[in-house]
C-alpha positions as CSV (number, residue, x, y, z in Angstrom):
1,X,0.0,0.0,0.0
2,X,1.5,3.4,-1.0
3,X,2.3,5.7,1.9
4,X,0.1,8.8,1.6
5,X,2.0,12.0,1.1
6,X,1.5,14.9,3.6
7,X,-0.4,17.9,2.3
8,X,2.0,20.6,1.0
9,X,2.3,23.6,3.3
10,X,3.9,26.9,2.3
11,X,7.1,27.8,4.1
12,X,6.5,30.8,6.4
13,X,8.1,34.0,5.1
14,X,10.1,34.5,8.4
15,X,11.6,31.0,8.1
16,X,12.5,31.5,4.5
17,X,14.4,34.7,5.4
18,X,16.4,32.7,8.0
19,X,17.5,30.1,5.4
20,X,18.2,32.6,2.6
21,X,20.1,35.3,4.7
22,X,23.5,33.5,4.6
23,X,23.3,33.0,0.8
24,X,22.4,36.6,0.3
25,X,25.3,37.8,2.5
26,X,27.8,35.6,0.5
27,X,26.5,36.9,-2.8
28,X,25.4,33.4,-3.8
29,X,21.8,34.5,-4.3
30,X,20.6,37.7,-5.8
31,X,18.4,39.9,-3.7
32,X,14.8,40.4,-5.1
33,X,14.8,43.5,-7.4
34,X,13.1,46.7,-6.2
35,X,10.6,48.6,-8.2
36,X,13.1,51.1,-9.6
37,X,10.7,54.0,-8.7
38,X,12.6,57.0,-7.3
39,X,11.9,60.7,-6.9
40,X,13.3,62.2,-10.1
41,X,12.7,65.9,-9.3
42,X,10.6,68.2,-7.2
43,X,8.6,70.9,-8.9
44,X,8.6,74.1,-6.8
45,X,5.2,75.7,-6.6
46,X,5.0,77.7,-3.4
47,X,2.0,79.8,-2.3
48,X,-0.3,79.5,0.7
49,X,-3.0,76.9,1.4
50,X,-3.4,73.2,2.0
51,X,-4.1,70.6,-0.6
52,X,-6.0,67.4,-1.2
53,X,-6.7,65.2,-4.4
54,X,-4.6,66.1,-7.4
55,X,-6.0,65.2,-10.9
56,X,-3.9,64.6,-14.0
57,X,-5.1,65.0,-17.6
58,X,-2.5,63.0,-19.6
59,X,-3.8,64.2,-23.0
60,X,-3.7,67.9,-22.2
61,X,-0.5,67.4,-20.0
62,X,-2.2,69.3,-17.2
63,X,-2.2,68.8,-13.4
64,X,-5.0,70.2,-11.3
65,X,-3.9,71.0,-7.8
66,X,-6.6,72.1,-5.2
67,X,-5.2,74.8,-2.8
68,X,-7.8,75.7,-0.2
69,X,-9.7,78.5,-2.1
70,X,-8.5,78.0,-5.7
71,X,-7.2,75.3,-8.0
72,X,-3.8,75.7,-9.5
73,X,-3.5,74.4,-13.1
74,X,0.1,73.4,-14.0
75,X,1.7,71.7,-17.0
76,X,3.6,68.5,-16.2
77,X,6.8,70.4,-16.0
78,X,5.4,72.5,-13.2
79,X,4.8,75.7,-15.2
80,X,1.6,77.6,-14.3
81,X,-1.2,77.4,-16.9
82,X,-3.8,79.3,-14.9
83,X,-6.1,79.2,-11.8
84,X,-9.7,78.5,-11.0
85,X,-10.8,81.0,-8.3
86,X,-13.6,81.0,-5.9
87,X,-13.5,77.3,-4.8
88,X,-13.7,77.7,-1.0
89,X,-12.5,74.5,0.7
90,X,-11.8,72.7,-2.6
91,X,-10.9,69.0,-2.3
92,X,-11.0,67.5,-5.8
93,X,-11.5,68.0,-9.5
94,X,-13.4,65.9,-12.0
95,X,-12.8,66.1,-15.8
96,X,-15.2,65.5,-18.7
97,X,-12.9,66.2,-21.7
98,X,-15.5,65.3,-24.4
99,X,-17.8,68.0,-22.9
100,X,-15.0,70.5,-22.4
101,X,-16.1,70.7,-18.7
102,X,-14.4,70.4,-15.4
103,X,-15.9,70.3,-11.9
104,X,-14.5,71.2,-8.4
105,X,-15.9,70.0,-5.1
106,X,-15.8,73.0,-2.6
107,X,-16.1,71.7,0.9
108,X,-16.6,74.9,2.9
109,X,-19.1,76.6,0.5
110,X,-21.0,73.3,-0.2
111,X,-20.8,74.0,-4.0
112,X,-19.6,72.6,-7.2
113,X,-17.8,74.9,-9.6
114,X,-18.2,74.2,-13.3
115,X,-15.5,75.4,-15.6
116,X,-14.4,75.1,-19.2
117,X,-11.3,72.9,-19.6
118,X,-10.0,74.6,-22.7
119,X,-10.0,78.1,-21.2
120,X,-10.5,77.6,-17.5
121,X,-13.4,80.0,-17.7
122,X,-15.9,79.5,-14.8
123,X,-19.3,78.6,-16.3
124,X,-21.3,78.5,-13.0
125,X,-21.8,77.0,-9.6
126,X,-24.2,74.3,-8.5
127,X,-25.3,73.7,-4.9
128,X,-24.6,70.3,-3.3
129,X,-27.4,68.6,-1.5
130,X,-25.2,67.7,1.5
131,X,-22.5,69.4,3.5
132,X,-18.8,69.0,2.8
133,X,-18.4,68.0,-0.9
134,X,-15.1,66.1,-0.9
135,X,-14.3,63.5,-3.6
136,X,-15.8,64.1,-7.1
137,X,-16.1,61.9,-10.1
138,X,-17.4,62.0,-13.7
139,X,-19.2,58.8,-14.8
140,X,-18.9,58.5,-18.6
141,X,-21.8,56.1,-19.4
142,X,-24.4,58.3,-17.9
143,X,-22.6,61.6,-18.4
144,X,-23.1,62.5,-14.7
145,X,-21.0,64.0,-12.0
146,X,-21.0,62.5,-8.5
147,X,-20.1,64.8,-5.6
148,X,-19.5,62.8,-2.4
149,X,-20.5,64.9,0.6
150,X,-18.6,63.9,3.7
151,X,-20.5,65.6,6.4
152,X,-23.8,65.2,4.5
153,X,-23.2,61.4,4.3
154,X,-24.6,61.4,0.8
155,X,-23.8,62.1,-2.8
156,X,-25.2,64.8,-5.1
157,X,-25.5,63.8,-8.8
158,X,-25.4,66.4,-11.6
159,X,-26.0,66.3,-15.3
160,X,-22.5,67.1,-16.6
161,X,-23.7,69.0,-19.7
162,X,-26.3,71.2,-17.9
163,X,-25.0,71.3,-14.3
164,X,-28.5,70.5,-13.1
165,X,-28.9,68.3,-10.1
166,X,-30.6,65.0,-10.9
167,X,-30.7,63.2,-7.6
168,X,-29.2,62.5,-4.1
169,X,-28.0,59.2,-2.9
170,X,-28.0,58.7,0.9
171,X,-25.4,56.4,2.5
172,X,-25.8,56.9,6.2
173,X,-22.0,56.9,6.5
174,X,-19.2,59.2,5.4
175,X,-18.2,58.7,1.8
176,X,-14.5,58.9,0.8
177,X,-12.8,58.3,-2.5
178,X,-14.6,56.7,-5.5
179,X,-14.0,55.0,-8.9
180,X,-16.2,54.2,-11.9
181,X,-16.0,51.1,-14.1
182,X,-17.4,52.9,-17.3
183,X,-20.3,50.4,-17.3
184,X,-22.7,52.3,-15.1
185,X,-21.3,51.4,-11.7
186,X,-19.6,53.7,-9.2
187,X,-17.8,52.3,-6.2
188,X,-17.3,54.5,-3.1
189,X,-15.5,53.9,0.2
190,X,-17.6,54.5,3.3
191,X,-14.9,55.5,5.8
192,X,-16.6,55.1,9.2
193,X,-18.3,51.7,8.4
194,X,-15.3,50.3,6.4
195,X,-17.4,49.3,3.4
196,X,-17.7,49.8,-0.3
197,X,-21.0,51.0,-1.6
198,X,-21.8,50.0,-5.2
199,X,-23.9,52.6,-7.0
200,X,-26.2,52.1,-10.0
201,X,-25.3,55.3,-11.8
202,X,-28.4,55.3,-13.9
203,X,-31.0,54.5,-11.2
204,X,-29.1,56.4,-8.5
205,X,-29.4,53.6,-6.0
206,X,-27.0,51.7,-3.8
207,X,-27.1,48.2,-5.3
208,X,-24.7,46.5,-2.8
209,X,-22.5,47.1,0.2
210,X,-19.3,45.1,0.7
211,X,-17.3,44.8,3.9
212,X,-13.6,45.7,3.7
213,X,-12.6,44.0,6.9
214,X,-9.8,43.7,8.0
215,X,-9.2,47.2,6.4
216,X,-10.0,50.1,8.6
217,X,-10.8,53.7,7.7
218,X,-10.7,53.3,3.9
219,X,-9.5,56.3,2.0
220,X,-8.0,56.0,-1.5
221,X,-9.3,53.8,-4.3
222,X,-8.1,52.8,-7.8
223,X,-9.6,50.3,-10.4
224,X,-8.2,47.8,-12.8
225,X,-10.9,47.9,-15.5
226,X,-9.6,44.8,-17.4
227,X,-9.6,42.4,-14.5
228,X,-12.3,44.3,-12.5
229,X,-10.3,44.7,-9.4
230,X,-10.5,47.5,-6.8
231,X,-7.4,48.6,-4.9
232,X,-8.4,50.3,-1.6
233,X,-6.0,51.7,1.0
234,X,-6.8,52.3,4.7
235,X,-5.7,53.8,7.9
236,X,-4.3,50.6,9.4
237,X,-1.5,50.3,6.9
238,X,-3.3,47.8,4.6
239,X,-4.4,47.7,1.0
240,X,-7.1,45.2,0.0
241,X,-7.7,44.1,-3.5
242,X,-11.4,43.5,-4.1
243,X,-13.2,41.6,-6.9
244,X,-15.5,44.3,-8.3
245,X,-18.1,41.7,-9.5
246,X,-18.5,39.8,-6.2
247,X,-17.1,42.0,-3.5
248,X,-14.7,39.2,-2.4
249,X,-11.3,40.3,-1.0
250,X,-8.7,38.5,-3.1
251,X,-5.5,39.9,-1.5
252,X,-4.4,41.9,1.5
253,X,-1.1,43.8,1.4
254,X,1.0,45.8,3.8
255,X,1.5,49.4,2.9
256,X,3.0,52.5,4.7
257,X,1.3,54.7,7.3
258,X,-0.9,57.7,6.4
259,X,-2.1,56.4,3.0
260,X,-4.7,58.6,1.3
261,X,-4.6,57.6,-2.4
262,X,-4.2,54.5,-4.6
263,X,-3.3,54.2,-8.2
264,X,-3.1,51.4,-10.8
265,X,-1.0,51.4,-14.0
266,X,-2.6,49.0,-16.4
267,X,0.3,48.9,-18.8
268,X,2.9,48.1,-16.2
269,X,0.6,46.0,-14.1
270,X,1.5,47.9,-10.9
271,X,-0.5,49.2,-8.1
272,X,0.6,52.1,-5.8
273,X,-0.2,53.5,-2.4
274,X,1.0,57.0,-1.5
275,X,1.7,57.2,2.3
276,X,1.9,60.3,4.3
277,X,4.8,58.9,6.3
278,X,7.0,59.5,3.2
279,X,6.8,56.3,1.2
280,X,5.2,55.0,-2.0
281,X,4.2,51.3,-1.8
282,X,4.8,49.6,-5.2
283,X,2.9,46.4,-5.8
284,X,3.3,44.1,-8.8
285,X,0.2,42.3,-10.2
286,X,1.2,38.7,-10.9
287,X,-2.4,37.8,-11.8
288,X,-5.8,39.1,-11.0
289,X,-5.6,37.5,-7.5
290,X,-1.8,37.4,-7.0
291,X,0.3,40.4,-5.9
292,X,3.8,41.0,-4.7
293,X,5.1,44.0,-2.8
294,X,8.2,45.3,-4.6
295,X,9.2,48.2,-2.5
296,X,8.4,50.9,0.0
297,X,10.0,53.6,-2.2
298,X,11.0,56.8,-0.3
299,X,9.2,60.0,-1.2
300,X,8.7,62.8,1.4
301,X,6.7,63.3,4.5
302,X,3.2,64.6,3.7
303,X,3.1,63.1,0.2
304,X,-0.2,61.3,0.9
305,X,-2.1,61.9,-2.4
306,X,-1.0,61.4,-6.0
307,X,-1.9,61.3,-9.6
308,X,-0.6,58.9,-12.2
309,X,0.3,59.8,-15.8
310,X,-0.4,56.6,-17.7
311,X,1.5,57.8,-20.7
312,X,4.9,58.4,-19.0
313,X,4.2,56.1,-15.9
314,X,5.3,59.0,-13.7
315,X,3.5,59.7,-10.4
316,X,2.9,63.3,-9.1
317,X,2.7,63.8,-5.3
318,X,2.1,67.1,-3.6
319,X,3.8,67.9,-0.3
320,X,5.7,70.6,1.5
321,X,8.2,71.2,4.3
322,X,6.8,71.3,7.8
323,X,7.6,73.1,11.0
324,X,7.6,71.3,14.4
325,X,4.1,70.3,15.6
326,X,2.7,72.4,18.4
327,X,2.2,70.9,21.8
328,X,-1.0,68.8,22.3
329,X,-3.9,70.3,24.2
330,X,-7.2,69.0,25.4
331,X,-9.0,70.8,22.5
332,X,-6.4,69.6,20.0
333,X,-4.9,66.3,21.1
334,X,-3.3,65.6,17.8
335,X,-2.1,69.0,16.5
336,X,-0.9,69.2,12.9
337,X,2.4,70.9,12.0
338,X,2.2,74.0,10.0
339,X,3.6,74.1,6.5
340,X,6.8,76.1,6.1
341,X,5.9,79.2,4.0
342,X,6.7,78.9,0.3
343,X,7.7,75.2,0.5
344,X,4.8,73.6,-1.4
345,X,6.0,71.3,-4.2
346,X,5.1,68.5,-6.5
347,X,7.3,65.4,-6.4
348,X,7.7,63.5,-9.7
349,X,8.4,59.8,-9.1
350,X,9.3,57.5,-11.9
351,X,11.9,55.0,-13.1
């Protein structure tokens, strides 16, 4: 009678490191290659004001940078193109190139500014139906703009051509970043419940909710349209990869602290997390459900959001220099350090 073979068990990573360390030290085994991504240059911008989501238009070679009460428009060499004024508390910018329209989410004023992409001329303002417009997205199949209102715990939906509101979608939780699949579905992170809400963009209803556990406080999101995978980063130094058809988590990966954005490069098969601690997590897609962390590439403290240029495969990350944080108080237990005046910049990371 043949002796049954024991079931194969993977060797724990820590054990593998112990066995491989002597070979690596003697040069008998090559170390795994890094990603090759490094900060190539810093584009000096300066000026007052904080920042949030940056948006990149590869075709027009423009970068839209929210700065508290205005949006700076730069070319990809960092040269000023113009400004969009009157955007009080601006967080994000959505682009609809075929309509020659752009949209900004203005958190303090509770409005959406509509502008012409070609000239940056302001065409009007629309009122959000919830407080604190934050992330904003253009959904191409319905030609609608979704403003995700953080304090309002809902989304306002506008017709992109007319600027008219067409509906409100309640969530009951705080929406964060979102992505669209181009087929009539919009996916949005719900930060305080650690879920993804799946929106039917035509009917303006929440079709499904998917748990993101063990991820906590989800922030940034990116999408792989070909394989229908969502890349979602959170506050507990994790990225989850989610099947956008079933909601199943297919991978969980360690990232840096302070992540606020995710990106996916379809040509290179790489996913990224920009981490406020000063790193960029670079992840290789081996297959739709298989991923390898290549590197925690150094960036700069505060570089927590990013925009990817899919033509050049460069990543643009806004940050600044910071002064020492003030002492904590009962009213402000976690004080933020002030930005050093004139130090605002855009890091350009590539390989």
